[in-house]
Short mmCIF file of C-alpha atoms in Angstrom, two decimals:
data_model
loop_
_atom_site.label_atom_id
_atom_site.label_comp_id
_atom_site.label_asym_id
_atom_site.label_seq_id
_atom_site.Cartn_x
_atom_site.Cartn_y
_atom_site.Cartn_z
CA UNK A 1 81.41 -88.26 46.71
CA UNK A 2 80.11 -87.16 50.58
CA UNK A 3 78.06 -84.14 48.73
CA UNK A 4 76.32 -84.52 45.16
CA UNK A 5 73.67 -82.24 43.42
CA UNK A 6 70.67 -83.77 42.36
CA UNK A 7 68.96 -83.39 38.95
CA UNK A 8 66.06 -81.53 40.76
CA UNK A 9 68.86 -78.99 42.06
CA UNK A 10 68.56 -80.20 45.65
CA UNK A 11 71.96 -81.43 47.39
CA UNK A 12 72.16 -84.89 48.51
CA UNK A 13 74.26 -85.99 51.48
CA UNK A 14 75.76 -89.74 51.88
CA UNK A 15 78.42 -89.89 54.75
CA UNK A 16 79.66 -92.98 56.51
CA UNK A 17 81.96 -91.60 59.28
CA UNK A 18 82.47 -94.92 60.52
CA UNK A 19 81.55 -98.47 59.21
CA UNK A 20 78.02 -99.09 60.24
CA UNK A 21 77.32 -95.55 60.84
CA UNK A 22 75.86 -94.44 57.54
CA UNK A 23 73.79 -90.98 56.95
CA UNK A 24 71.86 -89.75 53.82
CA UNK A 25 70.16 -86.74 53.91
CA UNK A 26 68.56 -84.02 51.03
CA UNK A 27 69.26 -80.16 51.30
CA UNK A 28 67.78 -77.45 49.27
CA UNK A 29 71.49 -75.47 49.46
CA UNK A 30 74.94 -76.65 49.31
CA UNK A 31 75.93 -74.82 52.17
CA UNK A 32 73.05 -76.67 54.75
CA UNK A 33 74.78 -79.98 53.24
CA UNK A 34 78.13 -79.07 53.90
CA UNK A 35 77.17 -77.99 57.61
CA UNK A 36 75.24 -81.07 58.32
CA UNK A 37 78.43 -83.48 57.11
CA UNK A 38 80.43 -81.23 59.20
CA UNK A 39 78.43 -82.08 62.55
CA UNK A 40 78.39 -85.97 61.51
CA UNK A 41 82.31 -85.92 61.47
CA UNK A 42 82.13 -83.57 64.52
CA UNK A 43 79.96 -85.82 66.56
CA UNK A 44 82.39 -88.64 65.63
CA UNK A 45 85.05 -87.41 67.33
CA UNK A 46 83.01 -86.55 70.67
CA UNK A 47 81.09 -89.18 71.07
CA UNK A 48 82.85 -92.34 72.23
CA UNK A 49 80.46 -95.21 70.65
CA UNK A 50 80.96 -93.37 67.70
CA UNK A 51 84.73 -93.69 67.52
CA UNK A 52 85.54 -96.69 69.83
CA UNK A 53 89.10 -97.37 70.43
CA UNK A 54 90.93 -100.60 68.71
CA UNK A 55 90.84 -103.75 70.78
CA UNK A 56 93.34 -103.55 73.58
CA UNK A 57 95.93 -106.41 72.07
CA UNK A 58 98.57 -105.85 75.44
CA UNK A 59 99.59 -109.02 77.26
CA UNK A 60 99.03 -109.39 80.63
CA UNK A 61 102.41 -108.84 81.50
CA UNK A 62 102.56 -105.71 79.61
CA UNK A 63 99.42 -104.83 81.71
CA UNK A 64 101.31 -105.38 85.04
CA UNK A 65 104.33 -103.47 83.88
CA UNK A 66 102.11 -100.21 82.70
CA UNK A 67 100.37 -100.37 86.44
CA UNK A 68 103.95 -100.43 87.86
CA UNK A 69 104.80 -97.47 85.53
CA UNK A 70 101.70 -95.21 86.22
CA UNK A 71 101.06 -96.61 90.30
CA UNK A 72 102.83 -99.51 91.31
CA UNK A 73 106.42 -97.77 91.88
CA UNK A 74 104.63 -95.42 94.39
CA UNK A 75 103.52 -98.60 96.74
CA UNK A 76 106.03 -99.62 99.38
CA UNK A 77 105.94 -103.56 98.21
CA UNK A 78 105.49 -102.68 94.67
CA UNK A 79 108.41 -103.93 93.30
CA UNK A 80 107.91 -107.16 94.75
CA UNK A 81 103.95 -107.28 93.82
CA UNK A 82 105.14 -106.44 90.45
CA UNK A 83 107.24 -109.63 90.40
CA UNK A 84 104.85 -111.61 91.84
CA UNK A 85 101.92 -110.71 89.44
CA UNK A 86 104.41 -111.38 86.48
CA UNK A 87 105.21 -114.95 87.91
CA UNK A 88 101.43 -115.31 87.93
CA UNK A 89 101.03 -114.01 84.22
CA UNK A 90 103.67 -116.55 83.34
CA UNK A 91 101.99 -119.27 84.83
CA UNK A 92 99.00 -118.36 83.00
CA UNK A 93 100.40 -118.14 79.79
CA UNK A 94 100.64 -114.58 79.67
CA UNK A 95 97.08 -114.09 78.05
CA UNK A 96 95.74 -110.97 76.40
CA UNK A 97 94.58 -109.16 79.32
CA UNK A 98 91.33 -108.07 77.75
CA UNK A 99 90.29 -111.33 76.67
CA UNK A 100 91.24 -113.00 80.24
CA UNK A 101 88.64 -114.45 82.23
CA UNK A 102 87.79 -115.42 85.46
CA UNK A 103 87.66 -119.25 84.57
CA UNK A 104 91.38 -118.95 83.47
CA UNK A 105 92.24 -117.91 87.00
CA UNK A 106 90.08 -120.33 88.51
CA UNK A 107 91.49 -123.54 86.50
CA UNK A 108 95.22 -122.02 88.08
CA UNK A 109 93.93 -121.61 91.60
CA UNK A 110 92.94 -125.29 91.40
CA UNK A 111 96.20 -126.36 90.38
CA UNK A 112 97.64 -124.08 93.28
CA UNK A 113 95.38 -125.51 96.10
CA UNK A 114 96.51 -129.13 94.76
CA UNK A 115 100.54 -128.14 94.77
CA UNK A 116 99.64 -127.06 98.70
CA UNK A 117 99.24 -123.30 98.34
CA UNK A 118 97.58 -121.73 101.33
CA UNK A 119 94.02 -120.33 100.71
CA UNK A 120 94.96 -116.96 102.30
CA UNK A 121 98.01 -116.44 100.02
CA UNK A 122 96.06 -117.44 97.08
CA UNK A 123 93.46 -114.85 98.07
CA UNK A 124 96.16 -112.05 98.52
CA UNK A 125 97.84 -112.78 95.25
CA UNK A 126 94.66 -112.81 93.06
CA UNK A 127 93.09 -109.57 94.86
CA UNK A 128 96.75 -108.07 93.42
CA UNK A 129 95.97 -108.68 90.24
CA UNK A 130 92.32 -107.85 89.86
CA UNK A 131 93.16 -104.47 91.81
CA UNK A 132 95.37 -104.11 88.22
CA UNK A 133 92.50 -103.51 86.12
CA UNK A 134 90.55 -101.43 88.32
CA UNK A 135 93.40 -99.12 88.62
CA UNK A 136 94.41 -98.93 85.03
CA UNK A 137 90.77 -98.16 84.17
CA UNK A 138 90.72 -95.57 87.47
CA UNK A 139 93.58 -93.88 85.49
CA UNK A 140 91.85 -94.11 82.02
CA UNK A 141 94.62 -96.39 80.37
CA UNK A 142 92.10 -99.23 79.68
CA UNK A 143 88.40 -98.35 78.74
CA UNK A 144 86.83 -102.21 79.40
CA UNK A 145 85.44 -103.80 82.71
CA UNK A 146 87.33 -105.63 85.22
CA UNK A 147 87.22 -109.41 83.83
CA UNK A 148 87.80 -110.31 87.31
CA UNK A 149 85.18 -108.62 89.11
CA UNK A 150 83.22 -112.03 89.61
CA UNK A 151 86.00 -113.80 91.05
CA UNK A 152 85.12 -114.60 94.85
CA UNK A 153 87.78 -115.15 97.02
CA UNK A 154 88.37 -118.73 99.05
CA UNK A 155 87.25 -119.11 102.36
CA UNK A 156 90.19 -119.99 104.03
CA UNK A 157 89.91 -121.78 107.85
CA UNK A 158 90.63 -119.29 110.43
CA UNK A 159 94.04 -119.94 111.87
CA UNK A 160 95.17 -120.31 115.59
CA UNK A 161 97.79 -117.75 116.50
CA UNK A 162 101.11 -119.46 116.94
CA UNK A 163 103.16 -117.98 119.40
CA UNK A 164 106.39 -118.75 122.04
CA UNK A 165 106.06 -119.65 125.53
CA UNK A 166 108.32 -117.73 127.86
CA UNK A 167 110.52 -120.72 127.80
CA UNK A 168 110.75 -120.83 124.23
CA UNK A 169 111.77 -117.12 124.22
CA UNK A 170 114.25 -117.46 126.78
CA UNK A 171 115.55 -120.52 124.81
CA UNK A 172 115.77 -118.78 121.51
CA UNK A 173 117.16 -115.66 122.63
CA UNK A 174 119.91 -117.11 124.63
CA UNK A 175 120.93 -119.28 121.16
CA UNK A 176 120.80 -116.12 119.34
CA UNK A 177 123.00 -114.17 121.70
CA UNK A 178 125.53 -117.02 121.53
CA UNK A 179 125.52 -117.01 117.67
CA UNK A 180 128.66 -115.20 117.17
CA UNK A 181 128.46 -115.43 113.20
CA UNK A 182 125.56 -112.93 113.16
CA UNK A 183 125.68 -110.85 116.44
CA UNK A 184 122.78 -108.83 115.28
CA UNK A 185 120.65 -111.24 114.97
CA UNK A 186 119.57 -111.22 118.30
CA UNK A 187 118.95 -107.83 118.83
CA UNK A 188 116.49 -107.32 115.78
CA UNK A 189 114.70 -110.37 117.70
CA UNK A 190 114.56 -108.46 120.69
CA UNK A 191 113.42 -105.67 118.86
CA UNK A 192 110.37 -107.66 117.21
CA UNK A 193 110.02 -109.26 120.68
CA UNK A 194 109.81 -105.99 122.60
CA UNK A 195 107.97 -103.58 120.31
CA UNK A 196 105.35 -106.15 118.01
CA UNK A 197 107.78 -105.06 114.84
CA UNK A 198 107.48 -107.24 111.85
CA UNK A 199 110.76 -108.28 110.77
CA UNK A 200 111.02 -105.94 108.06
CA UNK A 201 110.60 -102.86 109.86
CA UNK A 202 113.37 -104.21 112.71
CA UNK A 203 115.73 -104.78 110.23
CA UNK A 204 115.40 -101.51 108.56
CA UNK A 205 116.10 -99.56 111.70
CA UNK A 206 118.85 -97.16 112.34
CA UNK A 207 119.96 -95.13 115.38
CA UNK A 208 118.28 -91.77 114.23
CA UNK A 209 115.20 -93.84 114.47
CA UNK A 210 115.88 -94.50 118.18
CA UNK A 211 114.43 -91.14 120.00
CA UNK A 212 114.14 -90.84 123.90
CA UNK A 213 113.09 -94.27 124.86
CA UNK A 214 111.16 -95.10 121.93
CA UNK A 215 111.88 -96.49 118.50
CA UNK A 216 110.19 -95.01 115.54
CA UNK A 217 109.00 -97.33 112.57
CA UNK A 218 108.53 -95.43 109.31
CA UNK A 219 107.92 -96.60 105.69
CA UNK A 220 105.41 -99.76 107.31
CA UNK A 221 103.16 -102.00 105.63
CA UNK A 222 100.45 -99.68 106.77
CA UNK A 223 102.05 -96.42 105.61
CA UNK A 224 101.86 -94.75 109.11
CA UNK A 225 104.79 -93.82 111.18
CA UNK A 226 104.45 -95.25 114.95
CA UNK A 227 106.39 -94.74 117.95
CA UNK A 228 106.68 -97.98 120.82
CA UNK A 229 108.51 -97.17 123.86
CA UNK A 230 111.59 -99.70 124.98
CA UNK A 231 114.12 -100.53 128.00
CA UNK A 232 116.67 -98.58 128.82
CA UNK A 233 118.48 -101.47 128.37
CA UNK A 234 117.47 -102.24 124.75
CA UNK A 235 118.12 -98.90 123.73
CA UNK A 236 121.72 -99.47 125.31
CA UNK A 237 122.53 -102.17 123.02
CA UNK A 238 121.01 -100.25 120.21
CA UNK A 239 123.30 -97.58 120.85
CA UNK A 240 126.20 -99.88 121.28
CA UNK A 241 125.60 -101.56 117.96
CA UNK A 242 125.11 -98.34 116.27
CA UNK A 243 127.97 -97.02 117.24
CA UNK A 244 129.98 -99.53 114.91
CA UNK A 245 127.37 -100.25 112.31
CA UNK A 246 125.11 -97.81 110.21
CA UNK A 247 122.25 -100.56 109.79
CA UNK A 248 121.14 -104.32 110.03
CA UNK A 249 122.19 -106.73 107.29
CA UNK A 250 119.89 -109.02 105.85
CA UNK A 251 119.88 -112.20 108.22
CA UNK A 252 116.41 -113.75 107.78
CA UNK A 253 117.69 -116.85 106.72
CA UNK A 254 119.94 -117.37 109.64
CA UNK A 255 117.10 -116.54 112.04
CA UNK A 256 115.20 -119.29 110.06
CA UNK A 257 118.24 -121.93 110.85
CA UNK A 258 118.28 -120.76 114.50
CA UNK A 259 114.84 -121.64 115.00
CA UNK A 260 115.23 -124.70 113.43
CA UNK A 261 118.28 -125.70 115.84
CA UNK A 262 116.44 -124.60 118.94
CA UNK A 263 113.54 -127.33 118.00
CA UNK A 264 111.03 -124.73 117.55
CA UNK A 265 107.89 -126.19 115.28
CA UNK A 266 106.19 -123.21 113.62
CA UNK A 267 103.35 -123.16 110.88
CA UNK A 268 104.60 -122.52 107.22
CA UNK A 269 105.34 -119.06 106.76
CA UNK A 270 105.29 -117.79 110.25
CA UNK A 271 109.20 -118.12 111.12
CA UNK A 272 109.79 -114.34 111.71
CA UNK A 273 106.36 -113.37 111.85
CA UNK A 274 105.82 -115.39 115.10
CA UNK A 275 108.11 -113.04 117.10
CA UNK A 276 105.34 -110.28 116.29
CA UNK A 277 102.22 -112.61 117.17
CA UNK A 278 104.63 -113.42 120.35
CA UNK A 279 104.60 -109.93 121.54
CA UNK A 280 100.83 -109.32 120.79
CA UNK A 281 99.69 -112.64 122.49
CA UNK A 282 101.87 -112.12 125.77
CA UNK A 283 100.83 -108.43 125.88
CA UNK A 284 97.25 -109.63 126.11
CA UNK A 285 97.84 -112.58 128.48
CA UNK A 286 99.44 -110.16 130.45
CA UNK A 287 96.21 -107.82 131.05
CA UNK A 288 97.24 -105.38 128.17
CA UNK A 289 94.43 -103.23 126.45
CA UNK A 290 93.38 -104.12 122.98
CA UNK A 291 93.13 -100.73 121.43
CA UNK A 292 96.94 -99.99 122.93
CA UNK A 293 97.62 -102.87 121.31
CA UNK A 294 96.23 -101.73 117.95
CA UNK A 295 97.93 -98.64 118.02
CA UNK A 296 101.48 -100.64 118.98
CA UNK A 297 100.98 -103.37 116.01
CA UNK A 298 99.95 -100.05 113.94
CA UNK A 299 96.95 -101.82 112.36
CA UNK A 300 94.59 -99.98 110.67
CA UNK A 301 91.06 -101.94 111.53
CA UNK A 302 90.46 -103.41 115.29
CA UNK A 303 89.26 -106.61 113.50
CA UNK A 304 92.68 -107.06 112.94
CA UNK A 305 93.75 -107.07 116.28
CA UNK A 306 91.00 -108.96 117.65
CA UNK A 307 92.68 -112.32 116.93
CA UNK A 308 94.55 -111.77 120.20
CA UNK A 309 91.62 -110.91 122.06
CA UNK A 310 90.94 -114.22 123.18
CA UNK A 311 94.28 -114.41 125.07
CA UNK A 312 93.08 -111.90 127.63
CA UNK A 313 92.39 -113.24 131.13
CA UNK A 314 88.79 -111.86 131.03
CA UNK A 315 87.73 -112.50 127.96
CA UNK A 316 84.40 -114.03 127.72
CA UNK A 317 84.53 -114.70 131.17
CA UNK A 318 81.07 -114.24 131.49
CA UNK A 319 80.61 -117.84 129.83
CA UNK A 320 81.73 -119.29 132.79
CA UNK A 321 79.58 -117.56 135.19
CA UNK A 322 76.66 -117.51 133.35
CA UNK A 323 76.39 -120.74 132.05
CA UNK A 324 73.63 -123.08 133.21
CA UNK A 325 75.87 -125.38 135.23
CA UNK A 326 77.33 -122.86 137.20
CA UNK A 327 76.98 -123.30 140.74
CA UNK A 328 75.71 -126.72 139.92
CA UNK A 329 79.02 -128.73 139.76
#
């Protein structure tokens, strides 16, 4: 019994609301004893450390699905990210999410590096995994800390931006225009070269998004809508296409084959993105403004755009004028 009457007439409370939390006390009246017991049990309901949640036994894949249900579905690339994370979970053996440790992920990272994965790609994927715990804790779905908080990203070697020369652009565009199997292939490529759009942005373009000499890109990676001017010739070609078709079909692999056919060698993972790099690089080489380029590309940070700054004719020219050999040779 939680409350018993002692031989001396007093009342004894012996209550253990949870294992390891036991309270004993004597009172003169039964009412006082009952109130004490009630207060102890009430504290159990409102004090987290008195009422700990049972251990979370969900697997990592279940946590990923929960993240997608609560948050990921609202992200532009949420489904793709979910599939990527489920693939990582499978490679890890789908561990218990709460007992998963940094050392488990570091071991997988070592294997992926040995298999030839790029450090930057690994960093991106693992940051997505880390954000799963952060977001679910913010939403109150988990009550434990992020087991990946101590994971430090790899420091990749800074890559030189690859872009096409004017001769390569001419060769590629000519080959694409002659490729009758996919007549829209040249048009998508020219949109990227003329506006700096990502391939996916250009491929999603529809006629209502072409307005008064500009193309409007929506549902972008940065979540920002941006408008970029185009030439009348390109607008006329878009109008001619969209009078017959509603949208562009998927054709990324066909583009990759044409790049290979033109004997253009590119770094891994740059097949379509090289068009965006080519626009930005030539924009700066022709004297363009770095801030204007940031807006055209839709970058959220100027740091992202600065990778093209060195291509400006005036970039760091003081190094030539002010070095100690200036005027001596």
